[in-house]
Amino acid sequence: MSAMNPIERAVRGLDGWQQRRRLPAFVFAVIKKFGDDEGGHLVALLTYFAFLATFPLLLALVGILGIVLRGHPALEQRIVNSAFSEFPIIGPELRSQLGLASLHHSAPALLIGLTGAVVGGRGLANVLQHTLNTLWQVPKVDWPGFAPRYSRTFALLGLLAVGAVLTAAAATTAASASVLGVSGPFLHIIAIALSAVVDSALFLAVFRLATAKAVPTRDLVRGAVASGIAWQVLLVVAGLVVAHSLRHAQAIAGLFGLVLGLLAWFALQATVTVYLVQVDVVRARHLWPRSITQPPLTSGDKSYLSAVAAMQTRRPEQRVTVSFTAEADRAPDPGPTPATSGRDLSGAAGSSSGNVGAGGVGADARGGRRREHGDQKGREQATDERGHDEQPDVGQRGPAVEEGGTE
């Protein structure tokens, strides 16, 4: 293999540093897997279908609450407010644009909402199943079929509705703590903590439904808890981070700014969730350390590539095997350093000149020529002697032949 150039040598030095340290190696493995799995594409799909499903799901929620809680307007209002509080900054604007005040007791609104929820929610549920099974590298033969997939779709839609109700219940419980004399920042902390617990349980149920059975539930727990906590953190921080930009967008573009704000919120939440799932996968499958430059391939590289190949298994009768050549474990030649190569070359040149000056090579050549000349002279002398000894025999045989011819 060719020697490394200075840039590659520096990159490989950084690569070796991160592979030898647990935290940098783990963080880089998560980032690399996000890129290898085309995480940006998965985030875009989740954002798009979440946006499509939002409006019909909200219409369906308001319509159902208007029928079920007709005699309890205060509770109905609290649940609706809790649902829109999941959209920071743009929640009130979103509610006014939908005109829910005039639709919450309308049968057509309920019918439209349910139809849209089924159509839009189906796409979101399917994309969610595809995303989680891809991140966990589940072989396609283990993905749910047509009927199980649609049954899970409706179960996921039901979970979203239950999650909205449970979130409202957590907020109501936290609000009731004021009766016991708890108020101020501590009350706000209680509300966030209860909501985080509810969200974590909801994420765990969603992850379990959307992921194939080949992935154990215990491997999903940490990612679900982290996602639930992250959701609440984003709800708190989003008001400080994106409030200014979203308000300016709404002031400039009106409804268009509302759409941009909603898309930005979904994209942020989807990105955080996908990264947290990747953390769970890398931890559970021990997919670190990963290499920046290859070859050689690390154990994490080989495990990931083997799992990617195994994902293409589509039939129970099919078997996929993965092997790596010796090149996968071979690092490129680092090449001599400039100082070392200079000393080696000068030493070699001096040694060669010394041998020539001492006459080693020339003496050997001259000695060889002298030996060859002596051997040749000896062979010529031996030939002359043999010719001299055999000459009388020829003369004696001559007359005998002549006498025979005379007779």
Coordinates of C-alpha atoms in Angstrom, one line a residue:
M1 CA 0.0 0.0 0.0
S2 CA 1.1 3.6 -0.6
A3 CA 2.7 5.6 2.1
M4 CA 0.5 8.2 4.0
N5 CA 0.7 11.9 3.1
P6 CA 1.0 14.4 6.0
I7 CA -2.7 15.2 6.0
E8 CA -3.7 11.6 6.3
R9 CA -1.1 11.0 9.0
A10 CA -2.6 13.8 11.0
V11 CA -6.2 12.5 10.6
R12 CA -5.1 9.0 11.5
G13 CA -3.4 10.4 14.6
L14 CA -6.7 12.0 15.6
D15 CA -8.5 8.8 14.8
G16 CA -6.3 6.8 17.0
W17 CA -6.8 9.3 19.8
Q18 CA -10.6 9.1 19.8
Q19 CA -10.6 5.3 19.5
R20 CA -8.5 5.0 22.7
R21 CA -10.9 7.1 24.8
R22 CA -14.3 5.9 25.7
L23 CA -16.4 9.1 25.6
P24 CA -15.0 10.6 22.4
A25 CA -15.2 7.1 20.7
F26 CA -18.8 6.7 21.8
V27 CA -19.9 10.2 20.7
F28 CA -18.2 9.8 17.3
A29 CA -19.8 6.4 16.9
V30 CA -23.3 7.9 17.4
I31 CA -22.6 10.7 15.0
K32 CA -21.2 8.4 12.4
K33 CA -24.1 5.9 12.7
F34 CA -26.5 8.8 12.2
G35 CA -24.8 9.7 9.0
D36 CA -24.5 6.1 7.8
D37 CA -28.2 5.5 8.4
E38 CA -29.1 8.6 6.5
G39 CA -30.5 10.1 9.7
G40 CA -31.3 13.5 8.0
H41 CA -33.5 11.7 5.5
L42 CA -35.4 9.9 8.3
V43 CA -35.8 13.2 10.2
A44 CA -37.2 14.9 7.1
L45 CA -39.8 12.1 6.7
L46 CA -40.8 12.2 10.4
T47 CA -41.2 16.0 10.2
Y48 CA -43.3 16.0 7.0
F49 CA -45.7 13.3 8.2
A50 CA -46.0 14.8 11.7
F51 CA -46.9 18.1 10.1
L52 CA -49.6 16.4 7.9
A53 CA -51.0 14.5 10.9
T54 CA -51.1 17.4 13.3
F55 CA -54.2 19.3 12.1
P56 CA -56.5 16.4 11.6
L57 CA -55.4 14.9 14.9
L58 CA -56.2 18.1 16.8
L59 CA -59.6 18.4 15.1
A60 CA -60.4 14.8 16.0
L61 CA -59.2 15.4 19.6
V62 CA -61.4 18.5 20.0
G63 CA -64.4 16.8 18.4
I64 CA -64.1 13.7 20.7
L65 CA -63.6 15.8 23.8
G66 CA -66.7 17.9 22.9
I67 CA -68.8 14.8 22.9
V68 CA -67.3 12.9 25.8
L69 CA -66.9 15.9 28.1
R70 CA -70.0 17.8 27.1
G71 CA -71.0 18.2 30.8
H72 CA -67.5 19.1 32.0
P73 CA -66.4 22.2 30.1
A74 CA -63.6 23.1 32.5
L75 CA -61.9 19.7 32.1
E76 CA -62.4 19.8 28.4
Q77 CA -60.8 23.2 28.2
R78 CA -57.9 22.1 30.4
I79 CA -57.1 19.1 28.1
V80 CA -57.3 21.2 25.0
N81 CA -55.0 23.8 26.4
S82 CA -52.6 21.0 27.5
A83 CA -52.6 19.6 23.9
F84 CA -51.7 23.0 22.4
S85 CA -49.1 23.7 25.0
E86 CA -47.0 20.9 23.3
F87 CA -46.4 23.5 20.6
P88 CA -44.3 26.2 22.2
I89 CA -44.8 29.8 21.1
I90 CA -47.1 28.9 18.2
G91 CA -49.7 27.0 20.2
P92 CA -52.2 29.9 20.7
E93 CA -51.7 31.1 17.1
L94 CA -52.3 27.5 15.9
R95 CA -55.5 27.3 17.9
S96 CA -56.9 30.5 16.6
Q97 CA -56.1 29.6 13.0
L98 CA -58.0 26.3 13.3
G99 CA -61.1 28.1 14.7
L100 CA -61.6 25.4 17.3
A101 CA -64.0 27.5 19.4
S102 CA -66.7 27.0 16.8
L103 CA -65.9 23.4 15.9
H104 CA -65.5 21.6 19.2
H105 CA -69.2 20.5 19.3
S106 CA -69.5 20.0 15.5
A107 CA -70.2 16.5 14.1
P108 CA -68.7 17.4 10.7
A109 CA -65.5 18.6 12.5
L110 CA -65.3 15.2 14.2
L111 CA -65.9 13.3 11.0
I112 CA -63.3 15.4 9.1
G113 CA -60.8 15.1 12.0
L114 CA -61.2 11.3 12.3
T115 CA -60.8 10.8 8.5
G116 CA -57.8 13.1 8.4
A117 CA -56.3 11.5 11.5
V118 CA -56.5 8.0 10.0
V119 CA -55.0 9.1 6.7
G120 CA -52.3 11.4 8.1
G121 CA -51.7 9.4 11.2
R122 CA -51.2 6.2 9.1
G123 CA -48.3 7.8 7.2
L124 CA -46.7 9.0 10.5
A125 CA -47.1 5.6 12.1
N126 CA -45.6 3.8 9.1
V127 CA -42.6 6.2 8.9
L128 CA -42.1 5.8 12.6
Q129 CA -42.0 2.0 12.3
H130 CA -39.6 2.3 9.3
T131 CA -37.3 4.7 11.2
L132 CA -37.0 2.7 14.4
N133 CA -36.5 -0.7 12.6
T134 CA -33.8 1.0 10.4
L135 CA -32.0 2.5 13.4
W136 CA -32.1 -0.8 15.2
Q137 CA -30.9 -2.6 12.0
V138 CA -33.7 -5.2 12.2
P139 CA -33.6 -7.7 9.3
K140 CA -36.5 -7.1 6.9
V141 CA -37.7 -10.6 7.4
D142 CA -38.6 -9.6 11.0
W143 CA -40.5 -6.4 10.1
P144 CA -44.2 -6.7 10.6
G145 CA -46.3 -7.6 7.6
F146 CA -49.3 -5.8 6.1
A147 CA -52.0 -6.7 8.8
P148 CA -49.7 -6.3 11.8
R149 CA -48.3 -3.0 10.5
Y150 CA -51.8 -1.5 10.2
S151 CA -52.9 -2.8 13.6
R152 CA -49.9 -1.1 15.1
T153 CA -50.8 2.0 13.2
F154 CA -54.2 2.3 14.8
A155 CA -52.6 1.4 18.2
L156 CA -50.1 4.2 17.8
L157 CA -52.9 6.7 16.9
G158 CA -54.7 5.6 20.1
L159 CA -51.5 6.1 22.1
L160 CA -51.2 9.7 20.9
A161 CA -54.8 10.4 22.1
V162 CA -54.1 8.7 25.4
G163 CA -50.9 10.6 25.8
A164 CA -52.7 14.0 25.3
V165 CA -55.1 13.0 28.1
L166 CA -52.4 11.8 30.4
T167 CA -50.4 14.9 29.9
A168 CA -53.4 17.0 30.8
A169 CA -54.0 14.9 33.9
A170 CA -50.4 15.4 34.9
A171 CA -50.7 19.2 34.5
T172 CA -54.0 19.1 36.4
T173 CA -52.4 17.2 39.3
A174 CA -49.6 19.6 39.5
A175 CA -52.0 22.5 39.5
S176 CA -54.0 21.0 42.3
A177 CA -50.8 21.0 44.4
S178 CA -51.4 24.7 44.9
V179 CA -54.3 23.8 47.2
L180 CA -51.8 22.2 49.5
G181 CA -49.8 25.4 49.7
V182 CA -47.2 24.5 47.1
S183 CA -46.6 27.4 44.7
G184 CA -44.0 29.3 42.8
P185 CA -41.0 27.6 41.0
F186 CA -41.4 24.4 43.0
L187 CA -44.9 23.9 41.6
H188 CA -43.5 24.4 38.1
I189 CA -40.8 21.8 38.8
I190 CA -43.4 19.3 39.9
A191 CA -45.4 19.9 36.8
I192 CA -42.4 19.3 34.6
A193 CA -41.3 16.2 36.5
L194 CA -44.8 14.6 36.2
S195 CA -45.0 15.5 32.5
A196 CA -41.6 14.0 32.0
V197 CA -42.7 10.7 33.6
V198 CA -45.8 10.6 31.5
D199 CA -43.9 11.4 28.3
S200 CA -41.3 8.7 29.1
A201 CA -44.0 6.1 29.6
L202 CA -45.6 7.2 26.3
F203 CA -42.3 7.1 24.4
L204 CA -41.7 3.6 25.7
A205 CA -45.1 2.4 24.6
V206 CA -44.6 4.0 21.2
F207 CA -41.1 2.5 20.8
R208 CA -42.4 -0.9 21.7
L209 CA -45.2 -0.8 19.2
A210 CA -43.2 0.7 16.4
T211 CA -40.2 -1.6 16.8
A212 CA -40.1 -5.2 15.7
K213 CA -40.2 -7.9 18.4
A214 CA -36.6 -8.8 17.6
V215 CA -35.5 -5.9 19.7
P216 CA -35.9 -6.6 23.4
T217 CA -37.9 -4.1 25.5
R218 CA -35.1 -3.6 27.9
D219 CA -33.0 -2.1 25.1
L220 CA -35.7 0.5 24.5
V221 CA -36.1 1.8 28.1
R222 CA -33.2 4.2 28.2
G223 CA -34.0 5.8 24.9
A224 CA -37.6 6.3 25.9
V225 CA -36.7 7.9 29.3
A226 CA -34.2 10.2 27.6
S227 CA -36.7 11.1 24.9
G228 CA -39.4 12.0 27.5
I229 CA -37.0 14.2 29.5
A230 CA -35.7 15.8 26.3
W231 CA -39.3 16.6 25.2
Q232 CA -39.8 18.6 28.4
V233 CA -36.5 20.3 28.2
L234 CA -37.2 21.3 24.6
L235 CA -40.6 22.7 25.7
V236 CA -38.9 24.9 28.3
V237 CA -35.9 25.9 26.3
A238 CA -37.7 26.4 23.0
G239 CA -39.4 29.5 24.4
L240 CA -36.0 31.0 25.0
V241 CA -34.3 29.8 21.9
V242 CA -36.8 30.1 19.0
A243 CA -39.3 32.6 20.3
H244 CA -37.7 35.6 18.7
S245 CA -37.3 34.0 15.3
L246 CA -40.7 32.4 15.2
R247 CA -42.5 35.6 16.3
H248 CA -40.7 37.6 13.6
A249 CA -41.7 34.9 11.0
Q250 CA -45.3 35.1 12.1
A251 CA -45.3 38.9 11.9
I252 CA -43.8 38.9 8.4
A253 CA -45.7 36.0 6.8
G254 CA -48.7 35.3 9.0
L255 CA -50.0 31.8 8.5
F256 CA -46.9 31.0 6.4
G257 CA -44.7 31.9 9.5
L258 CA -46.9 29.6 11.6
V259 CA -46.3 26.7 9.2
L260 CA -42.5 27.4 9.3
G261 CA -42.6 27.5 13.0
L262 CA -44.5 24.2 13.2
L263 CA -42.0 22.5 10.8
A264 CA -39.0 23.8 12.8
W265 CA -40.4 22.4 16.0
F266 CA -41.1 19.0 14.5
A267 CA -37.7 18.9 12.9
L268 CA -36.0 19.8 16.2
Q269 CA -37.9 17.2 18.1
A270 CA -37.4 14.5 15.4
T271 CA -33.6 15.2 15.3
V272 CA -33.3 14.9 19.1
T273 CA -35.4 11.7 19.2
V274 CA -33.4 10.0 16.4
Y275 CA -30.1 10.8 18.0
L276 CA -31.3 9.5 21.4
V277 CA -32.4 6.2 19.7
Q278 CA -29.0 6.0 18.1
V279 CA -27.3 6.4 21.5
D280 CA -29.4 3.4 22.7
V281 CA -28.5 1.3 19.6
V282 CA -24.7 2.0 19.8
R283 CA -24.8 1.2 23.6
A284 CA -26.8 -2.0 23.3
R285 CA -25.0 -3.3 20.2
H286 CA -21.6 -2.0 21.3
L287 CA -21.0 -0.3 18.0
W288 CA -17.9 1.6 19.1
P289 CA -15.2 2.6 18.5
R290 CA -15.6 3.6 14.8
S291 CA -12.8 4.7 12.6
I292 CA -12.5 8.0 10.8
T293 CA -10.4 6.6 8.0
Q294 CA -10.3 3.0 6.7
P295 CA -8.6 0.6 6.6
P296 CA -8.1 -0.8 9.1
L297 CA -11.7 -1.5 10.2
T298 CA -12.4 -1.5 13.9
S299 CA -14.7 -4.1 15.6
G300 CA -17.4 -1.5 15.6
D301 CA -17.1 -0.9 11.9
K302 CA -17.3 -4.7 11.2
S303 CA -20.3 -5.1 13.5
Y304 CA -22.2 -2.2 11.8
L305 CA -21.4 -3.4 8.3
S306 CA -22.4 -6.9 9.1
A307 CA -25.7 -5.8 10.5
V308 CA -26.4 -3.6 7.5
A309 CA -25.8 -6.6 5.2
A310 CA -28.1 -8.8 7.4
M311 CA -30.9 -6.2 7.1
Q312 CA -31.4 -7.3 3.5
T313 CA -32.6 -10.7 4.7
R314 CA -36.2 -10.9 3.3
R315 CA -37.1 -14.6 3.6
P316 CA -36.7 -17.1 6.4
E317 CA -35.0 -19.5 4.0
Q318 CA -32.4 -16.8 3.2
R319 CA -29.0 -16.6 5.0
V320 CA -26.6 -13.7 4.7
T321 CA -23.0 -14.1 5.7
V322 CA -20.4 -11.4 5.8
S323 CA -16.6 -11.8 5.6
F324 CA -13.7 -9.3 5.4
T325 CA -10.5 -9.6 3.5
A326 CA -7.1 -9.3 5.1
E327 CA -7.0 -5.7 3.7
A328 CA -9.6 -4.8 6.3
D329 CA -7.0 -5.2 9.1
R330 CA -4.1 -3.7 7.3
A331 CA -3.0 -0.1 7.9
P332 CA -1.2 1.9 5.2
D333 CA 2.5 2.2 5.3
P334 CA 3.3 5.4 7.3
G335 CA 6.5 5.9 5.3
P336 CA 9.9 7.1 6.6
T337 CA 10.1 10.4 8.4
P338 CA 12.2 13.1 6.6
A339 CA 15.0 13.1 9.3
T340 CA 15.3 9.3 9.4
S341 CA 15.3 8.9 5.6
G342 CA 18.0 11.5 5.3
R343 CA 20.3 9.7 7.7
D344 CA 19.7 6.4 6.1
L345 CA 20.4 7.7 2.6
S346 CA 23.6 9.4 3.7
G347 CA 24.8 6.4 5.6
A348 CA 24.1 4.1 2.6
A349 CA 26.0 6.5 0.3
G350 CA 29.0 6.6 2.6
S351 CA 29.1 2.9 2.9
S352 CA 29.0 2.4 -0.8
S353 CA 31.7 4.9 -1.5
G354 CA 33.9 3.4 1.2
N355 CA 33.7 -0.1 -0.4
V356 CA 34.5 1.3 -3.8
G357 CA 37.4 3.3 -2.4
A358 CA 38.8 0.3 -0.6
G359 CA 38.8 -1.6 -3.9
G360 CA 36.5 -4.3 -2.6
V361 CA 34.4 -4.5 -5.6
G362 CA 37.2 -3.8 -8.1
A363 CA 39.5 -6.3 -6.4
D364 CA 36.9 -9.0 -6.6
A365 CA 36.3 -8.3 -10.3
R366 CA 40.1 -8.3 -11.1
G367 CA 40.6 -11.4 -9.1
G368 CA 37.8 -13.1 -11.0
R369 CA 39.3 -12.1 -14.3
R370 CA 42.7 -13.5 -13.3
R371 CA 41.2 -16.8 -12.2
E372 CA 39.3 -17.0 -15.4
H373 CA 42.5 -16.3 -17.5
G374 CA 44.4 -18.9 -15.5
D375 CA 41.8 -21.6 -16.1
Q376 CA 41.7 -20.8 -19.8
K377 CA 45.5 -21.1 -20.1
G378 CA 45.5 -24.4 -18.2
R379 CA 42.8 -25.8 -20.5
E380 CA 44.9 -24.8 -23.6
Q381 CA 48.0 -26.4 -22.2
A382 CA 46.2 -29.6 -21.4
T383 CA 44.9 -29.7 -25.0
D384 CA 48.4 -29.3 -26.4
E385 CA 49.8 -32.2 -24.3
R386 CA 47.0 -34.5 -25.4
G387 CA 47.6 -33.7 -29.1
H388 CA 51.4 -34.4 -28.7
D389 CA 50.8 -37.7 -27.0
E390 CA 48.3 -39.0 -29.6
Q391 CA 50.3 -38.1 -32.7
P392 CA 52.5 -41.3 -32.9
D393 CA 49.4 -43.5 -32.7
V394 CA 48.0 -41.9 -35.8
G395 CA 51.3 -42.5 -37.7
Q396 CA 51.4 -46.2 -36.7
R397 CA 47.8 -46.8 -37.7
G398 CA 48.5 -45.3 -41.2
P399 CA 50.8 -47.9 -42.6
A400 CA 48.6 -50.8 -41.5
V401 CA 45.7 -49.4 -43.5
E402 CA 47.9 -48.9 -46.5
E403 CA 49.2 -52.5 -46.3
G404 CA 45.6 -53.8 -46.1
G405 CA 44.8 -51.8 -49.2
T406 CA 47.7 -53.3 -51.1
E407 CA 46.6 -56.8 -50.6

